[in-house]
Coordinates of C-alpha atoms and ligand atoms in Angstrom, one line a residue:
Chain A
X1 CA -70.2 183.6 40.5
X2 CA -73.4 182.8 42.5
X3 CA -76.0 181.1 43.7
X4 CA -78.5 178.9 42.2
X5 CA -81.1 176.3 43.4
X6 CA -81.3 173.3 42.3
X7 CA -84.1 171.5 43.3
X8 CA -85.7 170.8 46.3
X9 CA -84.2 169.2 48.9
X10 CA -87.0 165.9 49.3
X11 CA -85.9 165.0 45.4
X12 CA -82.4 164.7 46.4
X13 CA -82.4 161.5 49.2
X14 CA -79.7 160.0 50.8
X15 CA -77.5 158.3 48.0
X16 CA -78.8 160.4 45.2
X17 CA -77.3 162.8 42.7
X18 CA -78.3 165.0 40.4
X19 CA -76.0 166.6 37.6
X20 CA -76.8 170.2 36.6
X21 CA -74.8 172.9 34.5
X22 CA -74.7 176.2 36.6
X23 CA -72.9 178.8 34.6
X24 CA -71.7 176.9 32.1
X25 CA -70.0 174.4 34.4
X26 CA -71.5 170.4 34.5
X27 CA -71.8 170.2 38.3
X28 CA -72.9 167.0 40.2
X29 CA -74.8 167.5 43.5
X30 CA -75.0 164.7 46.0
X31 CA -76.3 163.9 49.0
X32 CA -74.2 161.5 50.8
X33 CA -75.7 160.6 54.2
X34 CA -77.9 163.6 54.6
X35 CA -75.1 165.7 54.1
X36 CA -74.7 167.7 50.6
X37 CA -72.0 168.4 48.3
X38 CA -70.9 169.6 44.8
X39 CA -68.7 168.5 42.5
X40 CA -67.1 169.5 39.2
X41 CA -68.2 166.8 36.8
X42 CA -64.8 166.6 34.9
X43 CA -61.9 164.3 36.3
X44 CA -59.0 165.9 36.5
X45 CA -57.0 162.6 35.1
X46 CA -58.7 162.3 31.8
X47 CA -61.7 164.8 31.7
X48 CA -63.9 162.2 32.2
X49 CA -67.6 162.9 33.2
X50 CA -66.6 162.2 36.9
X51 CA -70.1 162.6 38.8
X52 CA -71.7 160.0 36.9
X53 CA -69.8 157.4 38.3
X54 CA -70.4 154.3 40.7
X55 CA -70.9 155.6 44.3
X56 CA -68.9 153.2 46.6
X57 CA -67.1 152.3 49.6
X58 CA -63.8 151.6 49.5
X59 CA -60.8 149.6 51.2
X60 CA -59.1 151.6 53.9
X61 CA -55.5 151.0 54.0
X62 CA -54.4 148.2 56.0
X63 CA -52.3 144.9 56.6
X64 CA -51.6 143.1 53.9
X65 CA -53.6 140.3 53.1
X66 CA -56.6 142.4 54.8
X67 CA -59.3 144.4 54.2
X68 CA -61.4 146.8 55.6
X69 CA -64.0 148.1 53.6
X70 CA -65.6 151.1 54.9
X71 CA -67.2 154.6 53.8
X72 CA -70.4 153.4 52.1
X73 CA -72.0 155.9 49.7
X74 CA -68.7 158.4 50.4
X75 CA -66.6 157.4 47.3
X76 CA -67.3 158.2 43.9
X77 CA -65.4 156.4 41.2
X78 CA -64.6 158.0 37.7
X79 CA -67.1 155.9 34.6
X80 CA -63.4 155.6 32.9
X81 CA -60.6 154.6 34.5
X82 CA -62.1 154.2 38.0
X83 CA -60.0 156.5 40.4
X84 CA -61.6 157.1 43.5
X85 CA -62.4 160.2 45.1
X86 CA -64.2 161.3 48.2
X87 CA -67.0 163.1 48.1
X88 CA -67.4 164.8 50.9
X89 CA -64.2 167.2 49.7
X90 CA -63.0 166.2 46.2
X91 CA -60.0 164.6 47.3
X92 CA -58.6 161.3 45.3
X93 CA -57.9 158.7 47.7
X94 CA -54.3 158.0 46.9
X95 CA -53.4 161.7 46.4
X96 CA -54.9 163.7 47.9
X97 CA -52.9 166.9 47.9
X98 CA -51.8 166.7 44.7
X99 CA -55.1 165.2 42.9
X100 CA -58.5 166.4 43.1
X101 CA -61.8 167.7 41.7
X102 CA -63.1 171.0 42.2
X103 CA -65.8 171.3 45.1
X104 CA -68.8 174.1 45.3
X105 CA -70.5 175.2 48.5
X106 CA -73.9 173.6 48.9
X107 CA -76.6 174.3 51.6
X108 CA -80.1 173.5 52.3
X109 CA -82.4 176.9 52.5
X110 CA -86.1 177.7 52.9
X111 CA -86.7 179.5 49.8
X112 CA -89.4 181.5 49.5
X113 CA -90.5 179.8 45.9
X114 CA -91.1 182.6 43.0
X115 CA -94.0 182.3 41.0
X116 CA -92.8 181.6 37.1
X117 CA -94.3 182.7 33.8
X118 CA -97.4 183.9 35.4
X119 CA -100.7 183.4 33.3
X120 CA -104.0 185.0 33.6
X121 CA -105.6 181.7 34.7
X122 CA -103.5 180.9 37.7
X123 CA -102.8 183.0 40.6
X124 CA -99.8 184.0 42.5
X125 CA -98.6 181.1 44.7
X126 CA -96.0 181.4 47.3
X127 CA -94.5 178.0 48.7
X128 CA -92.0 177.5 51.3
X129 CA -89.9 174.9 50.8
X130 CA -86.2 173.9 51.6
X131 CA -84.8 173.8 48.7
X132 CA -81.0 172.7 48.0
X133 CA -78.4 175.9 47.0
X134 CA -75.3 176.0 44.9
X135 CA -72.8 178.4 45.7
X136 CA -70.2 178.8 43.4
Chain B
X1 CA -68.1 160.7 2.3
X2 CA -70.1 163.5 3.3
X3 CA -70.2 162.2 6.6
X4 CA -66.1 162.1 6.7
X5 CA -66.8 165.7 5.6
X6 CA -68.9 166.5 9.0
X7 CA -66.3 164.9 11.3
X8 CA -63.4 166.6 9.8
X9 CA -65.3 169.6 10.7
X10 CA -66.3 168.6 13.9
X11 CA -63.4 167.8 15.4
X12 CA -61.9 169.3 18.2
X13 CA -58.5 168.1 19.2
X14 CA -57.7 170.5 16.1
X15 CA -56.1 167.7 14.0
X16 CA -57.5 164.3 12.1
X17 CA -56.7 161.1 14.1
X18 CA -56.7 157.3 13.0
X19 CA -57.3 155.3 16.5
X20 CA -55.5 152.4 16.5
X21 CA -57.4 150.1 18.7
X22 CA -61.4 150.3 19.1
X23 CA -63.7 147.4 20.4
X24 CA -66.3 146.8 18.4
X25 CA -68.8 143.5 20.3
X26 CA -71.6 141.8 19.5
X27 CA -75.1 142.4 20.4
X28 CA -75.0 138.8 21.4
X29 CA -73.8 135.2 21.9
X30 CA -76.3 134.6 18.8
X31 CA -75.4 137.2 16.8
X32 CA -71.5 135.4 16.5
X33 CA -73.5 131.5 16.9
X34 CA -75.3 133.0 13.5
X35 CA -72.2 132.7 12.0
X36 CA -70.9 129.3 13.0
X37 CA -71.5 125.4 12.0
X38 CA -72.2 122.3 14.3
X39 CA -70.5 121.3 16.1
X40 CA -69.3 124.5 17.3
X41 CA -73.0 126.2 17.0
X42 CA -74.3 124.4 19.9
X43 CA -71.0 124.2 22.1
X44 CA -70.3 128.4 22.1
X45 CA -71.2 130.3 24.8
X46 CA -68.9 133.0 24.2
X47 CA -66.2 133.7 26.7
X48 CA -64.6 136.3 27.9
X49 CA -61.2 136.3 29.7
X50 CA -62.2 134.6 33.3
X51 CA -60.1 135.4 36.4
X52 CA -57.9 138.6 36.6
X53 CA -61.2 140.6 36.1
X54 CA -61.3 144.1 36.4
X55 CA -62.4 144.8 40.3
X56 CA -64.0 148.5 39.0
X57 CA -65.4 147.6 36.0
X58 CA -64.3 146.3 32.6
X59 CA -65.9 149.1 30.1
X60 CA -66.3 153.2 30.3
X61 CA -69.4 153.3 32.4
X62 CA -70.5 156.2 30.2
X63 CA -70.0 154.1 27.0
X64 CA -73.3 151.9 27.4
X65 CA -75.7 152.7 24.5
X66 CA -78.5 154.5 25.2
X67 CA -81.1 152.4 22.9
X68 CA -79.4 149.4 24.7
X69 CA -77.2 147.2 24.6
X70 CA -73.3 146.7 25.6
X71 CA -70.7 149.0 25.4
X72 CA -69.1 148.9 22.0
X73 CA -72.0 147.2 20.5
X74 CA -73.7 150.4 18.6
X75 CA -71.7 151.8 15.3
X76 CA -73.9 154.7 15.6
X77 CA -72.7 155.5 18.9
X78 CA -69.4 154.7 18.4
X79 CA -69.6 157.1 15.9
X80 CA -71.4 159.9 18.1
X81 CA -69.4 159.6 21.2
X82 CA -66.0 159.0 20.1
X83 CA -65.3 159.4 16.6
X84 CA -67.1 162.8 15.9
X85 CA -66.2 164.6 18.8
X86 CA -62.5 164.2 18.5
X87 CA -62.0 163.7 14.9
X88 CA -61.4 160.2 14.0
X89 CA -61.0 159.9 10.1
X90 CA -60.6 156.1 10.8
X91 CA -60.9 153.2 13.6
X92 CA -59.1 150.3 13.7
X93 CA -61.5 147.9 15.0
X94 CA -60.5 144.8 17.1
X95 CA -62.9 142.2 18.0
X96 CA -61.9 140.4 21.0
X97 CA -63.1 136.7 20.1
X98 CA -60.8 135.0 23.0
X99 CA -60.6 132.5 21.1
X100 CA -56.9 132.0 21.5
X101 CA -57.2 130.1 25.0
X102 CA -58.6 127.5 23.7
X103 CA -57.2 123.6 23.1
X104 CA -59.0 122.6 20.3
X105 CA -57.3 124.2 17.8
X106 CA -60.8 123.3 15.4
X107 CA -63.1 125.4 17.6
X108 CA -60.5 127.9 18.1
X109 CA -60.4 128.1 14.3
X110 CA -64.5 128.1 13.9
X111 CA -64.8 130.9 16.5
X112 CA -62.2 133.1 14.6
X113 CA -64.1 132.7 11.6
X114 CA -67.2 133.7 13.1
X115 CA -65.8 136.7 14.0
X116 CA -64.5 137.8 10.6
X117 CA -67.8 136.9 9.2
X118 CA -69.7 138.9 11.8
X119 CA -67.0 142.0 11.3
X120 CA -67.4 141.9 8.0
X121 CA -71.5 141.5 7.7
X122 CA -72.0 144.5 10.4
X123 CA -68.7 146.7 11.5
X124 CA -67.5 146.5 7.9
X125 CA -70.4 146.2 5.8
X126 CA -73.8 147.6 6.7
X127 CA -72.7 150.3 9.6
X128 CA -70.1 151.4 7.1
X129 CA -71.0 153.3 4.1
X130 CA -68.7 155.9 5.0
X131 CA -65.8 153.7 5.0
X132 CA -64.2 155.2 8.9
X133 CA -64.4 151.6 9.9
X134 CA -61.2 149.2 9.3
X135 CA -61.0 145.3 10.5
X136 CA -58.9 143.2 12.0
X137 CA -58.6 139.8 10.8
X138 CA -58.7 137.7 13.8
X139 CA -56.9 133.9 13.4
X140 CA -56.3 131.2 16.4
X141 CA -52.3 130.7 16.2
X142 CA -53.2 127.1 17.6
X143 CA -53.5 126.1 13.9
X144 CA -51.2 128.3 11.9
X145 CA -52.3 126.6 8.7
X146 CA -55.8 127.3 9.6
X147 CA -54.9 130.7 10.1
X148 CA -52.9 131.4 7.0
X149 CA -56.5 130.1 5.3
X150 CA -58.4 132.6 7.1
X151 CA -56.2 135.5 6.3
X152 CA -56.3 134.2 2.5
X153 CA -60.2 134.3 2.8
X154 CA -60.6 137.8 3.7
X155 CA -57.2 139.5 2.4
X156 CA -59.1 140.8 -0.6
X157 CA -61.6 142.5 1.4
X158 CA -61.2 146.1 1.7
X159 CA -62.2 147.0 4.9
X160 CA -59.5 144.8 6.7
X161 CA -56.1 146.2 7.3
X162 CA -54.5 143.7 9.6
X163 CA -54.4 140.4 10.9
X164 CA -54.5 139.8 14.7
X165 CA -54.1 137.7 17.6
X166 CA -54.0 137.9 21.6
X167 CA -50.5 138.0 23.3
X168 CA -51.2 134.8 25.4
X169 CA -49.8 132.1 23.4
X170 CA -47.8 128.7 23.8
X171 CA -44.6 130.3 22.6
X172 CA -42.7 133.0 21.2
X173 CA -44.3 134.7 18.4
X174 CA -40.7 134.6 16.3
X175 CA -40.9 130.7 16.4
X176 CA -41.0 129.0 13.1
X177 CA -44.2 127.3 14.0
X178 CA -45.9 130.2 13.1
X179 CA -44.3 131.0 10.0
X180 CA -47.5 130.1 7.8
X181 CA -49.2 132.9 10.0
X182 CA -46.8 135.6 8.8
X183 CA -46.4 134.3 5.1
X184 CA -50.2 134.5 4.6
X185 CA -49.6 138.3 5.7
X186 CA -46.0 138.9 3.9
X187 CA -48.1 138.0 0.6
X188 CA -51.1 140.5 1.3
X189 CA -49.3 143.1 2.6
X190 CA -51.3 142.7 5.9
X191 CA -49.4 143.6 9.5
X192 CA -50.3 141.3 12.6
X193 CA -51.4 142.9 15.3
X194 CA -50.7 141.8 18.8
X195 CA -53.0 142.6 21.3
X196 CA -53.2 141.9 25.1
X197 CA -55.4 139.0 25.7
X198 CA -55.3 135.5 27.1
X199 CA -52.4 135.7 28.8
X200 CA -51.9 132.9 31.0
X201 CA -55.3 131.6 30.6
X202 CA -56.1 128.2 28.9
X203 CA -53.2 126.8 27.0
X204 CA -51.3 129.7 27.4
X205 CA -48.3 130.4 29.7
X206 CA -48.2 133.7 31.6
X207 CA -45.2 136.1 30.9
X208 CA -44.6 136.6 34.6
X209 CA -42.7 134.2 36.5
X210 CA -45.8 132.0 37.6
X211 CA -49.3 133.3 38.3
X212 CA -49.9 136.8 39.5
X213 CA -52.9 137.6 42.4
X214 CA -54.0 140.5 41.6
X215 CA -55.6 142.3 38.7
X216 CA -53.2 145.5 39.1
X217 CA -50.3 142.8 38.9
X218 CA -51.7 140.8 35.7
X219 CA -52.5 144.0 33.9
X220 CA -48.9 145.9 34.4
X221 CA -47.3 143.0 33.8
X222 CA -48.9 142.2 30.5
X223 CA -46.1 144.4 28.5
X224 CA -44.1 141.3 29.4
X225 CA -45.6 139.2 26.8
X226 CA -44.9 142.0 24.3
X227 CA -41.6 142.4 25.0
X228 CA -40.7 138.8 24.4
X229 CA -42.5 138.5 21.6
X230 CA -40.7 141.7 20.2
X231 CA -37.3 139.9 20.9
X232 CA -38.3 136.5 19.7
X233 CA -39.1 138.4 16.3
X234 CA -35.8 140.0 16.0
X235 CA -33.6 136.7 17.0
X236 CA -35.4 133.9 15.1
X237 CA -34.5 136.5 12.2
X238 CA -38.0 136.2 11.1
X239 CA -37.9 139.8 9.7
X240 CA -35.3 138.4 7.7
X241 CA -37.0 135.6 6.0
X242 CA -39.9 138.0 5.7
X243 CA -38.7 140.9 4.8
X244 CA -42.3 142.9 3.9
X245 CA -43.5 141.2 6.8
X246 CA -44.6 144.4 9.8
X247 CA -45.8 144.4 13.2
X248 CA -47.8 146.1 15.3
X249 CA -47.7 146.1 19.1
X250 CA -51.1 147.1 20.5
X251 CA -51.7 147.8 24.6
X252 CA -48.6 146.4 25.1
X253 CA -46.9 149.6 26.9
X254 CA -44.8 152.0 25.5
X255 CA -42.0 153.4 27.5
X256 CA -40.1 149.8 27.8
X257 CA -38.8 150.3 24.3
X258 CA -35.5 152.2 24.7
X259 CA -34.5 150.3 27.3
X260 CA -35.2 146.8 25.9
X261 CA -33.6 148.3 22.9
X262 CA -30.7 149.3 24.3
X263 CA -30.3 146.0 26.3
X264 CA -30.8 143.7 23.0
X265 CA -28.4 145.8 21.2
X266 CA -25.8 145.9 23.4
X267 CA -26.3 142.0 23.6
X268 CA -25.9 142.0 20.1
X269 CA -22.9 142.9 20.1
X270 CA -21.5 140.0 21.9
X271 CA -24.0 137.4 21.1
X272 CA -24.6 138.3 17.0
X273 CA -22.3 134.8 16.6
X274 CA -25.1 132.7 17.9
X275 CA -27.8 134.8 15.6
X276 CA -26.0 135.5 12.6
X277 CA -29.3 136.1 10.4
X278 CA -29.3 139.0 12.5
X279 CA -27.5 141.6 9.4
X280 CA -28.6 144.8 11.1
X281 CA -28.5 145.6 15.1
X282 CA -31.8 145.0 16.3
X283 CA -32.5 148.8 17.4
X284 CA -32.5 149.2 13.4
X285 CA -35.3 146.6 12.7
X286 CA -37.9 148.4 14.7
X287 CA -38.0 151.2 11.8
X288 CA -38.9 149.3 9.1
X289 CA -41.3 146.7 10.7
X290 CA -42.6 147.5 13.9
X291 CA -45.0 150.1 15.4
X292 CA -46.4 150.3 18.5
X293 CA -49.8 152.1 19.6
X294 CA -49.8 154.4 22.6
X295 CA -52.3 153.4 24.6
X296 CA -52.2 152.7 27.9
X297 CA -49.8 155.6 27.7
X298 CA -47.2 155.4 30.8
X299 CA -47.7 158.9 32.3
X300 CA -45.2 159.9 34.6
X301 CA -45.1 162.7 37.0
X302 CA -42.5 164.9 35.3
X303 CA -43.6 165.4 31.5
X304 CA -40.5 166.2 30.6
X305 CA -39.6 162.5 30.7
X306 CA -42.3 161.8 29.1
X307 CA -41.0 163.4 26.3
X308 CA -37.5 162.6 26.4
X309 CA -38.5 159.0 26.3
X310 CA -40.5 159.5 23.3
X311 CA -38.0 161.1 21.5
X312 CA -35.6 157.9 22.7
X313 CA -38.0 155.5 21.0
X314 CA -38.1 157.8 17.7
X315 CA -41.8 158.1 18.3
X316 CA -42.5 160.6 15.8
X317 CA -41.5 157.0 13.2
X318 CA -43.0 154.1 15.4
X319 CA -46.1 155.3 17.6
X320 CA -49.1 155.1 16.3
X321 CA -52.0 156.7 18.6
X322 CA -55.0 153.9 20.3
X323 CA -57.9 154.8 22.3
X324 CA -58.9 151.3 23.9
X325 CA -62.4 152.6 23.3
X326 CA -64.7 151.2 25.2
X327 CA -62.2 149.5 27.6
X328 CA -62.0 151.0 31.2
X329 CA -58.1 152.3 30.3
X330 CA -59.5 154.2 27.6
X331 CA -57.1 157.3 26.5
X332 CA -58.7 160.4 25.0
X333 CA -57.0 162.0 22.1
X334 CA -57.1 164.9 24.8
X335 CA -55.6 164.4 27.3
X336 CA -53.9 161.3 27.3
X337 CA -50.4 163.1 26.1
X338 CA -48.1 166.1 27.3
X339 CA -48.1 168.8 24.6
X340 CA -46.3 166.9 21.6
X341 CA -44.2 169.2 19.5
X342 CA -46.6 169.6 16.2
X343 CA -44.9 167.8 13.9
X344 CA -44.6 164.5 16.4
X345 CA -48.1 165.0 17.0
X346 CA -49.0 164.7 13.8
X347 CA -46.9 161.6 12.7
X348 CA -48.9 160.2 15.9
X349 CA -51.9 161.0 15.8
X350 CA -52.4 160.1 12.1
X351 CA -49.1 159.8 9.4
X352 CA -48.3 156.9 11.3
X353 CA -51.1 154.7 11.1
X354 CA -51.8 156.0 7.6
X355 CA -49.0 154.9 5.9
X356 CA -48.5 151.7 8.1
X357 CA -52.1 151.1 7.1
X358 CA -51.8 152.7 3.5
X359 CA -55.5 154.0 4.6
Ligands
FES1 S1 -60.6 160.2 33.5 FE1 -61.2 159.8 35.5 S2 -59.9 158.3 36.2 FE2 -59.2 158.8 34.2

């Protein structure tokens, strides 16, 4: 239980996604239009490693013989059997009660940066920067 | 061996497993040209399967080497990703040459060969010293003479285990046309493997009533080809005139079985006069010469059913257990199952394949 940073916020652009293991746990963080989130990075179908998948749009439901693709960058799709899930809540798009991926708080703090491993040659830095924050 | 050794101990799914159906490919067009005469050198491009693509992707995402190259292409990797971490003892390796869509029966034949010889030089041979890879002999049913010489060619080898073919074809695999096809394996002991593939495509008709649209339409209904190639093999009697002759259904579904079963025998009953080959109701063929591999494992809601299907289709004697590595469908040993009572588990996992395959 807690909270870890992950990196800083600047490395993580729109579309991007970094994986990380926070206590033991393979977590994908993403940024999906500015807007962060976390992910467990195990599908809950097969165990696949789920955050390494495409990031998509998808078809929204509609007439048949139409489509309406949509949601740009919101949708990731598992690297095995290709289910789709949203990621701004975990939810798989044609279940989503009943299927879906475990989510973990994320935010974007100014973090007042802690000097590691000091040597004798450097000195004590401090740098604020905003850095992006796990909560899980 | 020592390497067998290391995987055993590696394993964790907690019990040895023999995968029924991994895809090994070549690093290249060249690499299978290498292996091939004119005219056919110059005229293969390879091929894969055309429309009816998969709209996500075709292969595990995750399955791409990473010192390059496709997915399925490195037996080192194969190795590392799938058959160390859930303890494969063996793979039964099958090559998708295509080349069963084809109307020249002569190239069909070359590209076949090509294959076999490429299987055998790399899969088989070189990336194999500790023996975990098994072949599949793969003929073009176009020219069942041709193909009975193939199988003659490499039945001595001891890294093949089977004979194999795609499931699109012209007709009925219990038709006597093929009957060269299954003597060829009769005399070596060697099942025939059916695997999805071609259905539809080329010269081949499509199991469904016409054409589908869709992908999601092509691929469910591809256990359609299986099952009446299952019942042409039981009417034409060919397990009759072949009596050591086994087969084995691969990706063709699973959970069809007890009700086609049911259906046929019941028929049977009736209709035995017009098939009177037929000594034994067909239910009671399956036993002795057909098994079918799990994967893609229907998975229903409820487990239970799961289960109570299994049991219906006396599982624990005819299912054999299939990955699909590196195919998008891919099942993990893992979790592709409800928990199996152990002894069913075992036969499944392993027993199966090993005595089907005498491995
Ligand atoms: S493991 Fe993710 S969709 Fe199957």
């Amino acid at each position: 239980m807690g909270r870890h940073v992950v990196g800083n916020a600047a490395e993580l652009p729109p579309g991007s996604r970094k994986i990380v293991t926070l206590e033991n746990r393979s977590i994908g963080v993403f940024n999906v239009n500015g807007a962060y989130y976390a992910l467990k990075n195990s599908c809950p179908h097969q165990a696949a490693p789920l955050c390494a998948g495409p990031i998509k749009g998808t078809n929204l439901p509609s007439k048949p013989g139409e489509y309406r693709y949509a949601r740009e960058g919101e949708i990731i799709r598992c690297p095995w059997h290709g289910w789709e899930f949203d990621l701004t809540n975990g939810k798989s798009l044609f279940d989503p009660h009943k299927c879906l991926v475990k989510t973990y708080e994320v935010a974007v703090e100014e973090v007042r940066e802690e000097q590691e491993e000091p040597s004798v040659e450097t000195y004590r830095v401090q740098i604020e920067a905003n850095k992006v924050v796990v909560y899980i | 061996m020592e390497q067998v050794e290391e995987m055993k101990a590696t394993r964790s799914t907690g019990r040895a497993i023999i995968d029924c159906d991994v895809h090994p490919y070549p690093k290249s067009v060249d690499e299978i040209r290498s292996y091939m005469q004119e005219p056919w050198k110059s005229r293969y491009r390879g091929s894969g399967r055309g429309f009816f693509d998969n709209p996500v992707h075709g292969m595990r995402l995750d399955a791409t080497p990473p010192n390059g190259g496709g997915a399925g292409t490195d037996p080192d990797f194969v190795r590392e990703q799938l058959l160390k971490p859930f303890g494969h003892e063996y793979a039964v390796l099958m090559p998708r040459a295509f080349c069963n869509l084809l109307p020249d029966p002569d190239y069909a034949t070359a590209i076949a060969a090509a294959y076999n010889e490429w299987l055998a030089d790399t899969w088989l041979g070189k990336h194999n010293a500790d023996g975990v890879f098994k072949g599949s002999i793969t003929i073009a049913h176009q020219d069942p003479h041709a193909a009975a010489r193939e199988i003659e060619r490499w039945a001595g080898h001891p890294h093949f285990v089977q004979v194999m073919t795609d499931s699109g074809a012209r007709a009925p695999f219990g038709q006597r046309q093929y009957y060269p096809i299954y003597e060829a394996c009769e005399k070596h002991g060697l099942p025939f493997a059916i695997h999805p593939g071609t259905d539809g495509m080329g010269i081949n008709v499509q199991p469904s009533p016409g054409y589908p649209t869709h992908y999601i339409e092509w691929h469910t209904c591809l256990s359609l080809a299986f099952q009446a190639h299952l019942v042409s093999f039981l009417t034409e009697g060919v397990f009759e005139r072949f009596p050591g002759f086994k087969i084995v259904l691969v990706e063709g579904g699973v959970s069809w079985l007890p009700g086609l079963m049911w259906r046929l025998d019941q028929e049977y009953k009736a209709l035995r006069y017009e098939v009177p080959w037929m000594t034994k109701r067909p239910s009671e063929y399956l036993r002795d010469h057909v098994r079918i591999s799990s994967q893609p494992l229907e998975r229903p809601d409820d487990d239970g059913h799961l289960l109570q299907m299994l049991t219906m289709m006396d599982a624990e004697h005819i299912l054999m257990f299939a990955s699909d590595y590196p195919h998008w469908d891919f099942d993990s040993p893992k979790h592709a199952f409800p928990k199996l009572p152990d002894a069913m588990a075992r036969r499944i996992f392993y027993e199966n394949a090993k005595e089907f395959y005498k491995l």
